[in-house]
Short mmCIF file of C-alpha atoms in Angstrom, two decimals:
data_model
loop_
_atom_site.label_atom_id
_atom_site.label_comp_id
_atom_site.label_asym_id
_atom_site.label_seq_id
_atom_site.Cartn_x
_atom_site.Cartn_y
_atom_site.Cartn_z
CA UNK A 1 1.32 6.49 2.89
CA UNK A 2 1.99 4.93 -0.15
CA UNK A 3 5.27 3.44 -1.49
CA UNK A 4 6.02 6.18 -3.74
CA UNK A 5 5.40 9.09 -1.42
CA UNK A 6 7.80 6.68 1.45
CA UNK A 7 10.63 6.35 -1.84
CA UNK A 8 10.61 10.58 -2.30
CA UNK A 9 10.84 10.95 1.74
CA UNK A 10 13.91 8.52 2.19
CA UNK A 11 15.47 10.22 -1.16
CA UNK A 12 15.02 13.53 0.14
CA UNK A 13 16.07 12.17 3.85
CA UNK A 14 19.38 10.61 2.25
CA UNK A 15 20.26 14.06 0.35
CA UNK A 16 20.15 15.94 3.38
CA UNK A 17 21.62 13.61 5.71
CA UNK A 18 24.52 13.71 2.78
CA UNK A 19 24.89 17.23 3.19
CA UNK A 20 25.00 17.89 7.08
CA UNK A 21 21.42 18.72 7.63
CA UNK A 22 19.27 17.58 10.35
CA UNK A 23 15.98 16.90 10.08
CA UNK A 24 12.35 15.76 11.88
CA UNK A 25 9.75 12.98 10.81
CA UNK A 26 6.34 14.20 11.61
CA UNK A 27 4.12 11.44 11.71
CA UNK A 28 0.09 11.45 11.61
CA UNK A 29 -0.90 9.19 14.70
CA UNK A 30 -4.57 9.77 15.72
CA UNK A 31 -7.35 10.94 13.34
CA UNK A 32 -10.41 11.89 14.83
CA UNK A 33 -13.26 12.83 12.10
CA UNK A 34 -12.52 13.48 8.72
CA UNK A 35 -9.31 14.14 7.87
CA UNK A 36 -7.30 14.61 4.99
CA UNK A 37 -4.95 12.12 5.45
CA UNK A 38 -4.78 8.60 8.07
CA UNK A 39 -2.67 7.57 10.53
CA UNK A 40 0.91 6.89 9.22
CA UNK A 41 1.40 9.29 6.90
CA UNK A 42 5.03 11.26 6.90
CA UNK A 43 5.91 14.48 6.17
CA UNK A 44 9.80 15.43 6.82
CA UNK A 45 10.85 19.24 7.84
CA UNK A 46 14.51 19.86 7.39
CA UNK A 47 16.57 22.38 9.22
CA UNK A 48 15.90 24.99 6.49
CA UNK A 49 12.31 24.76 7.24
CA UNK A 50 11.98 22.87 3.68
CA UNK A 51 8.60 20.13 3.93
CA UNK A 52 9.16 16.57 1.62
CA UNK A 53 5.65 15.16 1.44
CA UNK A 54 2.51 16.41 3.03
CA UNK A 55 0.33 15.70 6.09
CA UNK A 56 -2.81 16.97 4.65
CA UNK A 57 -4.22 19.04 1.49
CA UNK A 58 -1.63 22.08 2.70
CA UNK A 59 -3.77 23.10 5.71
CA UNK A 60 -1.20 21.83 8.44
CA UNK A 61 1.95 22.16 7.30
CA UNK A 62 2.90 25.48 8.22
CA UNK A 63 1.97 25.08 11.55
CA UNK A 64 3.96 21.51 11.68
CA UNK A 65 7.34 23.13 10.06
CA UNK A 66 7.25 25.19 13.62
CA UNK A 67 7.09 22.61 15.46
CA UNK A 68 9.38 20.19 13.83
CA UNK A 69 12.09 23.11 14.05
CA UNK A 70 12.07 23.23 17.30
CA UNK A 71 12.17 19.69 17.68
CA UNK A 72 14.91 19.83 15.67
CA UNK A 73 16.55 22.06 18.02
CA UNK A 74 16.07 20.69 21.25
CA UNK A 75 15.84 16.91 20.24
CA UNK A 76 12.47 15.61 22.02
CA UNK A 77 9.70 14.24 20.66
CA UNK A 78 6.21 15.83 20.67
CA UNK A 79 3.03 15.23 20.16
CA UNK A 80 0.36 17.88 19.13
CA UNK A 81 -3.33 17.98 18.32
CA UNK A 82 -4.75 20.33 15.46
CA UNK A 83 -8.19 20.63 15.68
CA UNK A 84 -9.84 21.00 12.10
CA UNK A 85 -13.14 22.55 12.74
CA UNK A 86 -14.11 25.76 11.91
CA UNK A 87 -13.49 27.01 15.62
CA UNK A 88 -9.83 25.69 15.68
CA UNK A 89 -7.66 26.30 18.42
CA UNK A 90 -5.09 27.24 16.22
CA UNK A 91 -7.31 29.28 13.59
CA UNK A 92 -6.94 26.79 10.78
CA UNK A 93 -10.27 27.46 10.00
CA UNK A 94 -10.35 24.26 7.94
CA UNK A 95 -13.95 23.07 8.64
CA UNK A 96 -13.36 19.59 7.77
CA UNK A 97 -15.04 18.49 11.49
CA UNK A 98 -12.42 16.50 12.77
CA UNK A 99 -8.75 16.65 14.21
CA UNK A 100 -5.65 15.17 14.51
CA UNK A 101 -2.56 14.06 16.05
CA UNK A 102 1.19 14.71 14.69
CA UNK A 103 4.44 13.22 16.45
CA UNK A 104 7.60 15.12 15.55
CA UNK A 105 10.81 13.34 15.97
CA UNK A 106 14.20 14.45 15.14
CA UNK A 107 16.11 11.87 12.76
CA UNK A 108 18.75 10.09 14.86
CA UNK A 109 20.32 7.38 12.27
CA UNK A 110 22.83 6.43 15.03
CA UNK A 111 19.55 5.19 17.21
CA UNK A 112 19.29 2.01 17.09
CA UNK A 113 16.04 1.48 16.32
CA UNK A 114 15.39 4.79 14.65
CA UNK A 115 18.22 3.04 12.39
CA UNK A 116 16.77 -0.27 11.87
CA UNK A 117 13.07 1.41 11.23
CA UNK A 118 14.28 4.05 8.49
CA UNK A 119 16.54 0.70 7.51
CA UNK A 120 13.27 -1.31 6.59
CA UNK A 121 11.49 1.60 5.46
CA UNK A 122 14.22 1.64 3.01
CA UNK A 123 14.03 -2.25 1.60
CA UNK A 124 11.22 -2.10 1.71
CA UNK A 125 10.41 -4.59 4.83
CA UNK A 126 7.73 -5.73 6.60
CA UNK A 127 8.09 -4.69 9.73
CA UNK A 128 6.53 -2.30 12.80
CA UNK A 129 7.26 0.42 14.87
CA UNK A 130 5.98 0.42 18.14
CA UNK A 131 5.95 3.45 20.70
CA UNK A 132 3.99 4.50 23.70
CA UNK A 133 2.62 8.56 22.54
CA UNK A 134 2.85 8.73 26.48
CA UNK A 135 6.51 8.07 28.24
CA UNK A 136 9.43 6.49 26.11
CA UNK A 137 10.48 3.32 24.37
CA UNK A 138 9.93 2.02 21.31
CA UNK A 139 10.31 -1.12 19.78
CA UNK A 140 10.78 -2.39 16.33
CA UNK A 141 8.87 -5.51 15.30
CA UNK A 142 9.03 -8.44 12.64
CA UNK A 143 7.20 -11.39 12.44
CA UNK A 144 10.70 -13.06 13.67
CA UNK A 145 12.42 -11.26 16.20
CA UNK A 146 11.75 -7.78 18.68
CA UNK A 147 14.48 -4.72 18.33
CA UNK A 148 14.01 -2.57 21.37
CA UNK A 149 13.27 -1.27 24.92
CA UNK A 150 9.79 -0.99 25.87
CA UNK A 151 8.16 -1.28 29.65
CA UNK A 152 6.73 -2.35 31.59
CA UNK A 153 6.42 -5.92 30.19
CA UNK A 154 2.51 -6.00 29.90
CA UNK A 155 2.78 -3.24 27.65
CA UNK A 156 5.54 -4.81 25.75
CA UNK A 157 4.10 -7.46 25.41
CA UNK A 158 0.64 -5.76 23.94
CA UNK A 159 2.41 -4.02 21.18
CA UNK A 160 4.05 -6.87 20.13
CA UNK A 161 1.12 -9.11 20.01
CA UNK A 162 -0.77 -6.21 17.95
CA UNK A 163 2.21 -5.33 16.06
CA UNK A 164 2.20 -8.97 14.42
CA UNK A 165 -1.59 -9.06 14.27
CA UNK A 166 -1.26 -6.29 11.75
CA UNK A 167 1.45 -7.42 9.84
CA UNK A 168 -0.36 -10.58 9.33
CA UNK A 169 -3.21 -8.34 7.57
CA UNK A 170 -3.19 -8.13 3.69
CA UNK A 171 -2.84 -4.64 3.51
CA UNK A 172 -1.77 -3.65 7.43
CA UNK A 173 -2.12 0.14 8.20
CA UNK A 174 -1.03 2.17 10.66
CA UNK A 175 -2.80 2.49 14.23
CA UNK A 176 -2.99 3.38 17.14
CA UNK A 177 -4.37 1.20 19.62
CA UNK A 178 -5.04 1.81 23.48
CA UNK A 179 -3.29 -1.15 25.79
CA UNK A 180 -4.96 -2.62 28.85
CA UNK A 181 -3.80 -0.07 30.57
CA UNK A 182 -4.98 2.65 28.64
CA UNK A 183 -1.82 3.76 26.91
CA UNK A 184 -2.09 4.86 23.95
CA UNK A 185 0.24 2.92 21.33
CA UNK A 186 1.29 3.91 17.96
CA UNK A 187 1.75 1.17 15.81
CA UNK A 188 3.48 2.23 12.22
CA UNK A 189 3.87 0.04 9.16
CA UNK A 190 6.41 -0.68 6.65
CA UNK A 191 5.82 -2.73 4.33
CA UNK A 192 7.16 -4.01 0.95
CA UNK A 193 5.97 -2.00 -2.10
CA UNK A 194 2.79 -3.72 -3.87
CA UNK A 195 2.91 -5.74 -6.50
CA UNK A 196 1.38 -6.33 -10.51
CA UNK A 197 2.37 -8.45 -12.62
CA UNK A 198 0.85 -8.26 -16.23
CA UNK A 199 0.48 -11.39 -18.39
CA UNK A 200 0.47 -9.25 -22.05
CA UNK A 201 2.63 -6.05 -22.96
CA UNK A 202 0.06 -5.29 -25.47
CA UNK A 203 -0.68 -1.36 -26.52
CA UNK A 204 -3.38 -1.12 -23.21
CA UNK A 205 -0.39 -2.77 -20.84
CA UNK A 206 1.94 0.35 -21.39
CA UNK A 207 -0.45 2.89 -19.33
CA UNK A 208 -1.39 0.64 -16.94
CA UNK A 209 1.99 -0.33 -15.79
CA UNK A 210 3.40 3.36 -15.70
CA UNK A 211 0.53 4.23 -13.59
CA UNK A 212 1.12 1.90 -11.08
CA UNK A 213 4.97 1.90 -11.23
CA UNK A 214 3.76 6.01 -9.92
CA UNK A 215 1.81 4.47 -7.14
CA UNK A 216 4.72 2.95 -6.42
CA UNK A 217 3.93 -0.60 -7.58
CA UNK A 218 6.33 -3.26 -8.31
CA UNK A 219 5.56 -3.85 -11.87
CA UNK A 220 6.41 -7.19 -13.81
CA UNK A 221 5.48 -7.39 -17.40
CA UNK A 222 5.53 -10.95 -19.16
CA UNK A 223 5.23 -11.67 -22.53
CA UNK A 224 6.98 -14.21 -25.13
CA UNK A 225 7.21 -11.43 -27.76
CA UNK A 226 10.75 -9.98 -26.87
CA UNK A 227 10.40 -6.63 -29.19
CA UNK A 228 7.46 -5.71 -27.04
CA UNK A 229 9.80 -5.78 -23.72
CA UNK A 230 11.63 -2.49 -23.69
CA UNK A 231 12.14 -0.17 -20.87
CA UNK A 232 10.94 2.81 -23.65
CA UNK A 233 7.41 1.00 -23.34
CA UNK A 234 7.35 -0.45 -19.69
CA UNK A 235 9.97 2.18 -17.99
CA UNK A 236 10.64 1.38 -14.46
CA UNK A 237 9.12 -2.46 -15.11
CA UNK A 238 10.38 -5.98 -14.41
CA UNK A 239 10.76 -7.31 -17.97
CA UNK A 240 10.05 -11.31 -18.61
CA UNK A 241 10.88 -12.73 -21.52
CA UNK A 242 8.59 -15.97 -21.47
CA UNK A 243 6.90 -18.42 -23.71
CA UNK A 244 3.60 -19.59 -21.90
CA UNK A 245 5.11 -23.04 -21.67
CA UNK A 246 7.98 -21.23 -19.88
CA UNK A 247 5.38 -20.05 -16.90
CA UNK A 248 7.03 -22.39 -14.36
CA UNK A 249 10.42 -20.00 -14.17
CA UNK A 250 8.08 -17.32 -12.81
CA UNK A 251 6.80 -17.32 -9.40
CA UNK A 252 5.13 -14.44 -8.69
CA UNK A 253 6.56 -12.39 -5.17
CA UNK A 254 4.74 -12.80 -2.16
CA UNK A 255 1.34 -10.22 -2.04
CA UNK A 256 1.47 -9.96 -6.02
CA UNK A 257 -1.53 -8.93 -7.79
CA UNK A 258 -1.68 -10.96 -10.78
CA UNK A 259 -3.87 -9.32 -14.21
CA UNK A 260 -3.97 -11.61 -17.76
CA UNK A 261 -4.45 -9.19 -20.34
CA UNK A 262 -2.87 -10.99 -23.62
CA UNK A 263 -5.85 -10.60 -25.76
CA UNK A 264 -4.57 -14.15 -27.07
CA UNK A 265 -7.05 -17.02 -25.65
CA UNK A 266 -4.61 -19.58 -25.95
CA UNK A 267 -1.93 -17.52 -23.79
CA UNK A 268 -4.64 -16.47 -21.85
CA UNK A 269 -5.77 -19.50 -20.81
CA UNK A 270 -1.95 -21.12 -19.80
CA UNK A 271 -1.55 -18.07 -17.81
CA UNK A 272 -4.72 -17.98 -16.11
CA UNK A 273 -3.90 -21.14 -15.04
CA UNK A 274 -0.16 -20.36 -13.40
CA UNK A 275 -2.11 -17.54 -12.05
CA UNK A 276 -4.59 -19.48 -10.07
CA UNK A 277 -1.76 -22.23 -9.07
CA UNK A 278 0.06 -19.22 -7.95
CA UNK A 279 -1.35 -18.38 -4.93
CA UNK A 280 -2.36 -14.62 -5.36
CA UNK A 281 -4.81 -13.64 -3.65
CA UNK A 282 -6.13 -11.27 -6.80
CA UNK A 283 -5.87 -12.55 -10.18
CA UNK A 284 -8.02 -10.15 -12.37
CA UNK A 285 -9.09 -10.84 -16.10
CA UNK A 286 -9.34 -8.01 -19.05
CA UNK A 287 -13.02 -8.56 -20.56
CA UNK A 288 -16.29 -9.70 -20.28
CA UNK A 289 -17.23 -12.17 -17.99
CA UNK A 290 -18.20 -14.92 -20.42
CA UNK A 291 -14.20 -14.69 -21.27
CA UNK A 292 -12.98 -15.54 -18.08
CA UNK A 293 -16.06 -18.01 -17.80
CA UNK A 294 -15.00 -19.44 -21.13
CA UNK A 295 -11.54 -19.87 -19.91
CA UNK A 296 -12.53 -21.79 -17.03
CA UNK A 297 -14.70 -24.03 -19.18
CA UNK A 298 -11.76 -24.63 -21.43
CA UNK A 299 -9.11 -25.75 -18.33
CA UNK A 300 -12.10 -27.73 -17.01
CA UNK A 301 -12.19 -29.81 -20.21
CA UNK A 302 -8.66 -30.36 -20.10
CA UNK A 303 -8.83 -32.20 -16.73
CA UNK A 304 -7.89 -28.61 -14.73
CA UNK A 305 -10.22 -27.64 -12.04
CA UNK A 306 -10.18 -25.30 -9.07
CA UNK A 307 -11.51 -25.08 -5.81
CA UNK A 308 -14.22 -22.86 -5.15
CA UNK A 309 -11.21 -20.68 -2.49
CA UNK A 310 -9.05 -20.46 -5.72
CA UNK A 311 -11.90 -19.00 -8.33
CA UNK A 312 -13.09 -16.76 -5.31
CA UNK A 313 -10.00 -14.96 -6.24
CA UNK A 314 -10.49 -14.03 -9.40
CA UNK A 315 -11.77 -11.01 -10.60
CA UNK A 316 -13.77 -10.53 -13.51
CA UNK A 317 -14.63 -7.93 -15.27
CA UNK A 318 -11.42 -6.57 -13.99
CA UNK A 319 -11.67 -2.75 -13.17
CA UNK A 320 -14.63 -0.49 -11.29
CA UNK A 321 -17.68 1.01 -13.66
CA UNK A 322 -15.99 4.02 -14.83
CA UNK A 323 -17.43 3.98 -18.60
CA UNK A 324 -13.96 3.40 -19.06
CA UNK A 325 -12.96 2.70 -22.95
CA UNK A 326 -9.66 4.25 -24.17
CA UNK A 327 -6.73 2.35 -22.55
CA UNK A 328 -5.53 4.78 -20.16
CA UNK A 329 -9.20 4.93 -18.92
CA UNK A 330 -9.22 1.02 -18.48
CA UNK A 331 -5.97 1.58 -16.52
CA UNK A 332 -7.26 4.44 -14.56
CA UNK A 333 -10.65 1.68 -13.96
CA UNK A 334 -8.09 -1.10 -12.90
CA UNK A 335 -5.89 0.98 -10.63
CA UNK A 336 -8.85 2.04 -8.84
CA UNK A 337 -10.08 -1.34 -8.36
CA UNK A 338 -7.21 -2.55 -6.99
CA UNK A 339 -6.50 -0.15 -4.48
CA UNK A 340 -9.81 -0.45 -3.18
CA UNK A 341 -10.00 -3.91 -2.79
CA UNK A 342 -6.63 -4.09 -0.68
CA UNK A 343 -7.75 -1.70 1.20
CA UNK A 344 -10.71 -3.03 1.78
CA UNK A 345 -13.51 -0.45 0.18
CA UNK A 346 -16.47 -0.91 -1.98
CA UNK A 347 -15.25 1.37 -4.77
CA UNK A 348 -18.46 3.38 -4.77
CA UNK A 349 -19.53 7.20 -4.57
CA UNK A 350 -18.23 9.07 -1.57
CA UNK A 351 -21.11 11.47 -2.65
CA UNK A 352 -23.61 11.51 0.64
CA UNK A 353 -21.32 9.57 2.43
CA UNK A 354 -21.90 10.25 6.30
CA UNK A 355 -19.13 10.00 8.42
CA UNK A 356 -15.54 9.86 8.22
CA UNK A 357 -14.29 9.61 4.61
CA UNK A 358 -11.59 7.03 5.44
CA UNK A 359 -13.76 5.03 7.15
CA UNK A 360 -14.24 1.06 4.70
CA UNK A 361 -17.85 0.47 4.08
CA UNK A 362 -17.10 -3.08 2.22
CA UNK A 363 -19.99 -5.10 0.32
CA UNK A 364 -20.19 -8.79 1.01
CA UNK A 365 -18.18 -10.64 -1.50
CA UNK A 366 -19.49 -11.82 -5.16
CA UNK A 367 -19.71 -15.37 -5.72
CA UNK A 368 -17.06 -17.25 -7.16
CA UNK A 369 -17.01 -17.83 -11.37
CA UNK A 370 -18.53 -20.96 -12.04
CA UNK A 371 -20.15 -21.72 -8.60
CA UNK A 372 -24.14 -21.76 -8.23
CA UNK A 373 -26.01 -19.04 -5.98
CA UNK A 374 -26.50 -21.21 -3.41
CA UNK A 375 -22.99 -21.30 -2.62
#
């Protein structure tokens, strides 16, 4: 569930809440198959029956709503399995060949760690929820401290171990993992929203930063020509006033995905060097390769050099093959690129794909810019 569709659940949550309704999370826990959506996605049912995001392409909801009232009603969590096939169980019909599992839980701000989780969810923090889908407990987990009642302590102490395993990932998702035991564990994510920061706010910058601002990106846009920074042509975007010498007063947030698209070698250049300093583990390039190569060559001349870790992460051509060529078709190319690559897919046709359509079929990486074959 991305950061955007998480922003309109918590808006819609914090409306209702403001005018005496209650309300039910249901949450996608198992998939089994091919399924519309993954684990972790959110769909909240108010008391009016009225649905704030979706749970798959419109097939489930209807039945879920029923649920979630009751829920609502009676205050105890469930679990339920909707079996997609053509031969469903509950006559869905759907015939996408696999199932799934929803949890419905009634919104209790006044829990503690119902409040701390929809808390986080809300600032965006890294942190995980951790419940048993058999038996009760729950526990809410950061890479610092444990929130929470969960036994008995070998199962505590499995989801916390996995919990921080997965917040250590780049992109952690949602799971649900069995424990020694054979409990099954659900394991959800929050997370802080992603990242881009764009050296340029040329003509091709505006569409590309409004489209990921709707993903729900963080989106900073730097550039030393002030008239170009205006929320009319970056709406929603973290504005940076900076002269490339002035690089050092920006340090880029943790997990930021760094693109130089100044169309201005010099600028380039300075930036794609901060960029590389930086840390980020994606720092992509607008143009051909012999640009970014060129680039390289000129930092190299001036006595700046980079390990063959740092150019691994760079990424150029920026974008997937999309015969992209107008600029919201670059940004449409980009976009796609980037959400593949933190969530770990190839980019490539789904078309004859065999097998479960979320599942990450991920090509060895390229070699690094400027290193030989060999290595």
């Amino acid at each position: 569930m991305n950061a955007a569709e998480t922003r309109a659940l918590l808006d819609a949550l914090n409306a209702a809440t403001a005018r005496g309704q209650r309300s039910a999370i249901a949450t996608v826990v198992g998939v089994q198959g091919s399924a519309y959506r993954r684990e972790g996605t959110r769909m909240l049912v108010l008391d009016d029956g009225t649905q704030v995001c979706m749970l798959s392409g419109g097939c489930l909801e209807a039945e879920v709503v029923e649920v979630a009232l009751e829920v609502i009603r009676t205050g105890t969590p469930t679990v339920t399995h909707y079996d997609l096939s053509e031969d469903a169980t509950w006559g869905l019909g759907i015939g996408c060949g696999g199932s799934v599992d929803v949890r419905v839980e009634r919104v209790d701000r006044d829990a503690p760690v119902m409040g701390a989780w929809l808390s986080a969810l809300e600032k965006g923090e890294l942190a995980a929820l951790a419940m048993p889908l058999k038996g009760e407990g729950r526990l809410l987990i950061t890479l610092d401290g444990v929130k929470g009642d969960l036994s008995p302590a070998p199962l505590r102490d499995f989801a916390i171990q996995a919990a921080r395993e997965r917040l250590k990932q780049l992109e952690p998702r949602a799971v649900t993992l069995a424990a020694p035991d054979g409990t099954p564990v659900f394991i959800d994510i929050s997370t802080p929203p992603p990242v881009l920061v764009l050296y340029g706010a040329g003509h091709d910058a505006m569409p590309l930063a409004r489209g990921a601002h709707d993903l729900g990106y963080e989106v900073h846009v730097i550039d030393p020509r002030g008239a170009y920074l205006t929320p009319g042509r970056f709406p929603g975007a973290i504005l940076h006033d900076l002269a490339p010498e002035e690089l050092g007063q920006f340090t880029p947030p943790p997990r930021a995905n760094l693109l130089i698209m100044n169309h201005h070698l010099d600028r380039d250049r300075i930036c794609l060097h901060h960029a590389l300093n930086s840390g980020a583990a994606y720092v992509g390039v607008l143009g051909p390769l012999s640009r970014a190569q060129g680039l390289l060559d000129e930092l190299e001349a001036e006595d700046v050099t980079f390990t063959d870790a740092e150019r691994s992460r760079l990424r150029a051509p920026v974008g997937l093959r999309l015969g992209a060529e107008a600029p919201e078709e670059v940004a449409l190319s980009i976009l796609a690129e980037l959400m593949a690559w933190r969530r770990g897919y190839d980019g490539g046709f789904l078309s004859g794909h065999d097998g479960r359509i979320h599942d990450a079929h991920t090509h060895a990486a390229s070699p690094a810019l400027g290193a030989s074959p060999e290595q």
